[in-house]
Short mmCIF file of C-alpha atoms in Angstrom, two decimals:
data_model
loop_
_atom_site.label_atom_id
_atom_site.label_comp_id
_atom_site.label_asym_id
_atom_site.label_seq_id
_atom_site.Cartn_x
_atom_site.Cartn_y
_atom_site.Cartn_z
CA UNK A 1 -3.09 19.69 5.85
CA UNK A 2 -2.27 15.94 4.75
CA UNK A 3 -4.15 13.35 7.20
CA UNK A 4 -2.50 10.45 7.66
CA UNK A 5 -3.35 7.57 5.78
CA UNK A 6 -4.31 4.20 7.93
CA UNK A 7 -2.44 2.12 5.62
CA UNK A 8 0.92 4.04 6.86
CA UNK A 9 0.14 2.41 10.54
CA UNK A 10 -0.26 -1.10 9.60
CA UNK A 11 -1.27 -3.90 12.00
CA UNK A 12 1.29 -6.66 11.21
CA UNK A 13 -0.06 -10.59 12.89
CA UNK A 14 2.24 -13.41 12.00
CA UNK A 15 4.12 -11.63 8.83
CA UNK A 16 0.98 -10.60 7.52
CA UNK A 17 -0.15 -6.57 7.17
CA UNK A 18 -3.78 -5.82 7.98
CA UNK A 19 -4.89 -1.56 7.09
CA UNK A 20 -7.97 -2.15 9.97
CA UNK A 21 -7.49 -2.45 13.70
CA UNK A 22 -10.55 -3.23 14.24
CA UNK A 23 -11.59 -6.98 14.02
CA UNK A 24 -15.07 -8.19 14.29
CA UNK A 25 -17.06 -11.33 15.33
CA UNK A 26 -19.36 -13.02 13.21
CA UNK A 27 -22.10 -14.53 16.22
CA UNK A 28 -25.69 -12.74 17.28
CA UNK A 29 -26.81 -11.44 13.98
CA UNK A 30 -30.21 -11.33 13.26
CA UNK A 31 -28.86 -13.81 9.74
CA UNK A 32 -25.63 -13.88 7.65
CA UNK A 33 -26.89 -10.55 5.35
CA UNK A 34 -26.84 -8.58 8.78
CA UNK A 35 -23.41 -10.46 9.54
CA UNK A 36 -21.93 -9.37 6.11
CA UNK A 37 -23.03 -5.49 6.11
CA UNK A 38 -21.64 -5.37 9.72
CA UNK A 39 -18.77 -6.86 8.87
CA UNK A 40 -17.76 -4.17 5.93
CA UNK A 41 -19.25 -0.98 7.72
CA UNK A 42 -16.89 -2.05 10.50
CA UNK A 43 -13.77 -2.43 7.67
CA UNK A 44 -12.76 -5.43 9.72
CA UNK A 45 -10.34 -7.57 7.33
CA UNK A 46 -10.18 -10.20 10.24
CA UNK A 47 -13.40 -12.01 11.22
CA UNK A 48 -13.95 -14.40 14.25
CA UNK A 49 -15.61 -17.75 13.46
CA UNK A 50 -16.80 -19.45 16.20
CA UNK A 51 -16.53 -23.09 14.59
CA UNK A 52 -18.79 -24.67 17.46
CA UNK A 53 -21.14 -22.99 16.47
CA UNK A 54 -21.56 -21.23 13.27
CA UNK A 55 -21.29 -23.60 9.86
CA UNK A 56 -18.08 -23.51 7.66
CA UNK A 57 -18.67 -26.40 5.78
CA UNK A 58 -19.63 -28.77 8.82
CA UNK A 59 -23.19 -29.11 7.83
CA UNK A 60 -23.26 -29.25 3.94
CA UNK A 61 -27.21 -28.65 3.59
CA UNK A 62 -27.53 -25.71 5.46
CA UNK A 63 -26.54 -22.14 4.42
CA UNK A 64 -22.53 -21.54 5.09
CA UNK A 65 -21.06 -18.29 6.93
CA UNK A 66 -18.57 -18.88 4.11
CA UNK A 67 -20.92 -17.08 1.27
CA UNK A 68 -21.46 -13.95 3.35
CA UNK A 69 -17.82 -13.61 4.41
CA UNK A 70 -15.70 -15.31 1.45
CA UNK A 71 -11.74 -16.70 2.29
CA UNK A 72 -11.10 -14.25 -0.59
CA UNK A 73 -12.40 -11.18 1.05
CA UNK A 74 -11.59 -11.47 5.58
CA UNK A 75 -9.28 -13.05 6.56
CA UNK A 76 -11.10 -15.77 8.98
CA UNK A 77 -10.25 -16.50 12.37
CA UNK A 78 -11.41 -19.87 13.79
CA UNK A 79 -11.65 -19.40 17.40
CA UNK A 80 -12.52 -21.91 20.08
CA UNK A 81 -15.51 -20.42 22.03
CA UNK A 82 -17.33 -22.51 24.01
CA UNK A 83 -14.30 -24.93 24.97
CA UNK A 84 -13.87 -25.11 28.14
CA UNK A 85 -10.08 -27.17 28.49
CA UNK A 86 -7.37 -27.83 26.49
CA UNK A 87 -8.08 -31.05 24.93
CA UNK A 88 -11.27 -29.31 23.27
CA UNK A 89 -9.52 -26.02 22.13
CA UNK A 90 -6.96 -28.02 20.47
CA UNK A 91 -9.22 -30.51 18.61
CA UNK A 92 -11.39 -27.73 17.23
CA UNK A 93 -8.69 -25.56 16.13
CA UNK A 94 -7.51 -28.77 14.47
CA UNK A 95 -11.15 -29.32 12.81
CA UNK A 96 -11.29 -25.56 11.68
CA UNK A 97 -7.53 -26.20 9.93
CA UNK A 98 -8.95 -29.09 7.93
CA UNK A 99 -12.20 -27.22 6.84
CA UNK A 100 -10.44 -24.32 5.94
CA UNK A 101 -7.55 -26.09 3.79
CA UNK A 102 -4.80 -26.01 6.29
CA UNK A 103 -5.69 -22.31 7.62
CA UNK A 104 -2.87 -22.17 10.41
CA UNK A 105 -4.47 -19.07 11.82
CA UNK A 106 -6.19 -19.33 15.12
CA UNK A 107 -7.89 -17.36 18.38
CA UNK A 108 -7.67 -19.57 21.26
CA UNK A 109 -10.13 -19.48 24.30
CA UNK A 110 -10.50 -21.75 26.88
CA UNK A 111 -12.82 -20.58 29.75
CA UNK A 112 -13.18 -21.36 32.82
CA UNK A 113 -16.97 -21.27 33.77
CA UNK A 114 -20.31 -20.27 32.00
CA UNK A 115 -21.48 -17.76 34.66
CA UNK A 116 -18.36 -15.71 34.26
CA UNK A 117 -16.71 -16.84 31.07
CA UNK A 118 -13.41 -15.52 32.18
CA UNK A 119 -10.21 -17.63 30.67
CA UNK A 120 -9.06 -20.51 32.42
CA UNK A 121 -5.48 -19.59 32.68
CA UNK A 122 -3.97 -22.69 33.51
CA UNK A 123 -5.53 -24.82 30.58
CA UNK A 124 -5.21 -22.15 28.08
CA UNK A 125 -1.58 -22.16 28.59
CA UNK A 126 -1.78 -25.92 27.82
CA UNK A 127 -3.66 -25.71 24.42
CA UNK A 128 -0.88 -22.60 23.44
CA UNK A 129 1.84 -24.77 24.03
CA UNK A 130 0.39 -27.99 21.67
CA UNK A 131 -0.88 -25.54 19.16
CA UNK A 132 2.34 -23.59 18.50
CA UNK A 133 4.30 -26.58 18.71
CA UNK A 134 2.02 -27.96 15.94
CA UNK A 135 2.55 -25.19 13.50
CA UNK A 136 -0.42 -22.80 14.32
CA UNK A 137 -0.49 -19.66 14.78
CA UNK A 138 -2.19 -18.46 18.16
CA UNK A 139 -4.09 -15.54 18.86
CA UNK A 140 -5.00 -16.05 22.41
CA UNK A 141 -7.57 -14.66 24.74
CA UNK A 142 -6.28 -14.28 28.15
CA UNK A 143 -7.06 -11.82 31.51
CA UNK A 144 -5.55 -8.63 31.88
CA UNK A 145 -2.90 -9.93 33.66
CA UNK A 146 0.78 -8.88 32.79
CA UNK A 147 2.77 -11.27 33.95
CA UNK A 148 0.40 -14.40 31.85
CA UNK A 149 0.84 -12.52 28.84
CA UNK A 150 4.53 -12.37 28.96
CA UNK A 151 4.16 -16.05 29.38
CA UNK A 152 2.43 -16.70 26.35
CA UNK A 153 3.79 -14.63 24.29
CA UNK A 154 7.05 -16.44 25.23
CA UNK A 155 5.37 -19.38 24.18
CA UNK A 156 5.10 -18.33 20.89
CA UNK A 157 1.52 -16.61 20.58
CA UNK A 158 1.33 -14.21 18.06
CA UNK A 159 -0.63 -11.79 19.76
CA UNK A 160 -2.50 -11.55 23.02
CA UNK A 161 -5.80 -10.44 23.86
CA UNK A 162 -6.68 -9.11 27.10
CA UNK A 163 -9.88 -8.60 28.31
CA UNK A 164 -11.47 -5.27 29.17
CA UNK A 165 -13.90 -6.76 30.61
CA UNK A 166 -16.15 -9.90 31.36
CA UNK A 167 -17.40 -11.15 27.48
CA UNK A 168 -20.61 -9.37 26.16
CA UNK A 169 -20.99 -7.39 29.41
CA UNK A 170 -20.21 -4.14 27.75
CA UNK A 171 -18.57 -2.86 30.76
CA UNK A 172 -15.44 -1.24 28.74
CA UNK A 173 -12.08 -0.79 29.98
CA UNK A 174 -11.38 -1.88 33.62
CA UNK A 175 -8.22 -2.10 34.65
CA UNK A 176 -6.30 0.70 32.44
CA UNK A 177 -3.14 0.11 34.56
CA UNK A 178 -2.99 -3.55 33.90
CA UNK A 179 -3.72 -2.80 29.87
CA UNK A 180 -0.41 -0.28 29.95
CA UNK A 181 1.92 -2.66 31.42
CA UNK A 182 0.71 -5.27 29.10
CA UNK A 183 1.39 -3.32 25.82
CA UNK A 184 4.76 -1.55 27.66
CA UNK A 185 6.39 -4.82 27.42
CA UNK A 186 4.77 -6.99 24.58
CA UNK A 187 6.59 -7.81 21.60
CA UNK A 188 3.62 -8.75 19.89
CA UNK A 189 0.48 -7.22 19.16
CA UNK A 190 -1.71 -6.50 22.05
CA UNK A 191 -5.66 -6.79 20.92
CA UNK A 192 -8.56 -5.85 23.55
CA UNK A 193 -11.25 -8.66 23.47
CA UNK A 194 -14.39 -8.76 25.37
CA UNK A 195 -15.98 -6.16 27.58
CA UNK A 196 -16.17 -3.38 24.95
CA UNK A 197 -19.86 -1.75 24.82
CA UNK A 198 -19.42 1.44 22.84
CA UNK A 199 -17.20 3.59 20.27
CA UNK A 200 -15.59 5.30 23.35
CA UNK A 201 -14.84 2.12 25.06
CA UNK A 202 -12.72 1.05 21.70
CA UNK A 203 -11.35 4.81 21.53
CA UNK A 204 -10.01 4.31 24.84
CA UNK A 205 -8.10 0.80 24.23
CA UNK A 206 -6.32 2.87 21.42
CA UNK A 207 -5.24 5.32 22.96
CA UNK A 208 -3.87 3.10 25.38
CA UNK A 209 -1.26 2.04 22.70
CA UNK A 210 -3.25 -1.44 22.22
CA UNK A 211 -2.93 -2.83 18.77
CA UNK A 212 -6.01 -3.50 18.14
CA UNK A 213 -9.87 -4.57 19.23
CA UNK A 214 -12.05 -7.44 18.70
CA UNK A 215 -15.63 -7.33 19.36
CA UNK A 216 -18.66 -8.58 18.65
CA UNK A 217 -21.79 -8.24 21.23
CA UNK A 218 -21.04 -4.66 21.01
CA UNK A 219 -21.88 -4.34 17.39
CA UNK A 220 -24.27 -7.42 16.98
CA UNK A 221 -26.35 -6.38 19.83
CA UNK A 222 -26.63 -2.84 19.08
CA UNK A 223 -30.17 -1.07 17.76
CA UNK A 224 -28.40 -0.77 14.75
CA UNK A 225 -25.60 -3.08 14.26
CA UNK A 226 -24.14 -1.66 10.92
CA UNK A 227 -24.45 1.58 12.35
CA UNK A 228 -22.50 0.71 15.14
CA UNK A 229 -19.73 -1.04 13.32
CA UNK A 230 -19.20 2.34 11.26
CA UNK A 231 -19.00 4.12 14.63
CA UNK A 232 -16.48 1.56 15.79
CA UNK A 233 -14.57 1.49 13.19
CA UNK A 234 -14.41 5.79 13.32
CA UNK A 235 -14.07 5.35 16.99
CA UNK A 236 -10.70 2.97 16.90
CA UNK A 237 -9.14 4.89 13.43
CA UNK A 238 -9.23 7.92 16.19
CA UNK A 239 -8.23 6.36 19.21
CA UNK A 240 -5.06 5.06 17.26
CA UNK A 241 -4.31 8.68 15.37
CA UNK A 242 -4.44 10.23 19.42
CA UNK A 243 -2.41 7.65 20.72
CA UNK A 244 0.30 7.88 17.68
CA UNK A 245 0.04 12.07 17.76
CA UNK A 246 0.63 12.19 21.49
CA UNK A 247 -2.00 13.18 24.19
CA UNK A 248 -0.95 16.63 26.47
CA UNK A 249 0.26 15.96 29.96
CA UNK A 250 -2.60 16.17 32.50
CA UNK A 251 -2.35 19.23 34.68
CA UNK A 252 -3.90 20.33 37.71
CA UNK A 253 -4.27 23.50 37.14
CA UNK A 254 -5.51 25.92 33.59
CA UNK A 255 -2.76 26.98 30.98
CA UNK A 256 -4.26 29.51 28.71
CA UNK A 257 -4.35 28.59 25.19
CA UNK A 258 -3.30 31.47 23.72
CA UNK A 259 0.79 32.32 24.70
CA UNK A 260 0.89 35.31 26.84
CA UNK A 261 4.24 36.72 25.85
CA UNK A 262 3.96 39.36 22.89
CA UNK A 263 0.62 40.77 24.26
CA UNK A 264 -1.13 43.47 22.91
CA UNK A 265 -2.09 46.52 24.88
#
């Protein structure tokens, strides 16, 4: 029997082709070794970089997240965490492009409060609309809702990323219904971020049809963070093979498993 090879399903973000689904964070490591081993036992080609917070080059004397996770091995994904309006998101993702040589590439969050840290909807819209019409490319963290993710991705985002639920709470998926309708309609890739605790939580998002997942508090905060990123990385490879082979229809009642017609005796 020939399995499928991953590389036959490619992610595709913004004209580029990614083999993993799975895309990590790069914050809450015990140090940038931990960060690193993660990082490949999770396969993740695309890594989040929190540019508030973690150094790129900002801070030339201290140690650089850039020799654990070289430009020529992830793809790196300046995101905006710990903005909390527009005028913030877009200067940082306009700091990371000019630290990272003109790296159009971005995740945008804007949130709304610290006690929650769900998206502010309102000024995230704002900061997608000056970022694509300067020339980036937006990745954008947004609520489960539908009907905002239509809107940005009419923007011009080039993929959305719905919560499962509130960031680092581990919760899992929420609102499956919401998450369907979402990736029924989008014309871009659909990526779960936040809320994931566990390999079935990512397995689920798959077989969902979502394109993808992001984490990182589920991996970094784990007992054993490299182990988990290999079980997250298993866990989404097999959500995505279920959701492209096509689950059974739920039933209500049994249907043997062996046909009855032709039966012996």
């Amino acid at each position: 029997m020939n399995t499928p090879a991953p590389h036959a399903d490619p992610l595709v973000i913004a004209g580029k082709t990614y083999r993993s689904r799975l895309l990590t964070g790069t914050g809450k490591y015990k140090d940038f070794d931990e960060t690193r081993r993660a990082s490949l036992a999770a396969g993740a080609e695309i890594v989040t970089v929190a540019i508030r917070r973690v150094n790129i080059g900002q801070d030339a004397g201290a140690p650089s997240l850039l020799d654990a996770l070289p430009p020529d091995e992830f793809t790196l994904l300046p995101n905006t965490a710990g903005c909390y309006n527009a005028v913030d998101a877009v200067r940082t993702c306009r700091l990371a492009r000019e630290l990272l040589d003109g790296h159009a590439l971005v995740k945008l969050e804007v949130l709304g409060d610290e006690k929650t840290l769900f998206p502010d909807v309102i000024e995230t819209l704002k900061a997608a609309e000056q970022l694509v019409a300067d020339g980036f490319q937006v990745m954008v963290y947004t609520s489960d809702d539908p009907i905002l993710a239509r809107r940005l991705e009419d923007i011009g985002c080039v993929a959305v990323m719905p919560l499962a639920a509130p960031i680092g709470s581990g919760l899992g998926i929420q609102n499956k219904y919401n998450l369907l309708e979402i990736v029924e309609n989008a014309k871009v890739p659909v990526i779960v971020d936040a809320g994931v605790g566990t390999a079935s939580d990512a397995a689920i998002a798959m077989e969902l049809g979502c394109d993808g997942v992001l984490m990182n508090t589920a991996i970094a905060g784990a007992k054993d963070p490299v182990l988990m990123a290999h079980a997250m990385k298993l866990a989404v490879e097999a959500g995505r093979a279920a959701f492209r082979a096509g689950r059974i229809p739920r039933r209500r009642y049994a249907s043997a498993s062996s046909p009855l017609d032709g039966t012996i005796g």
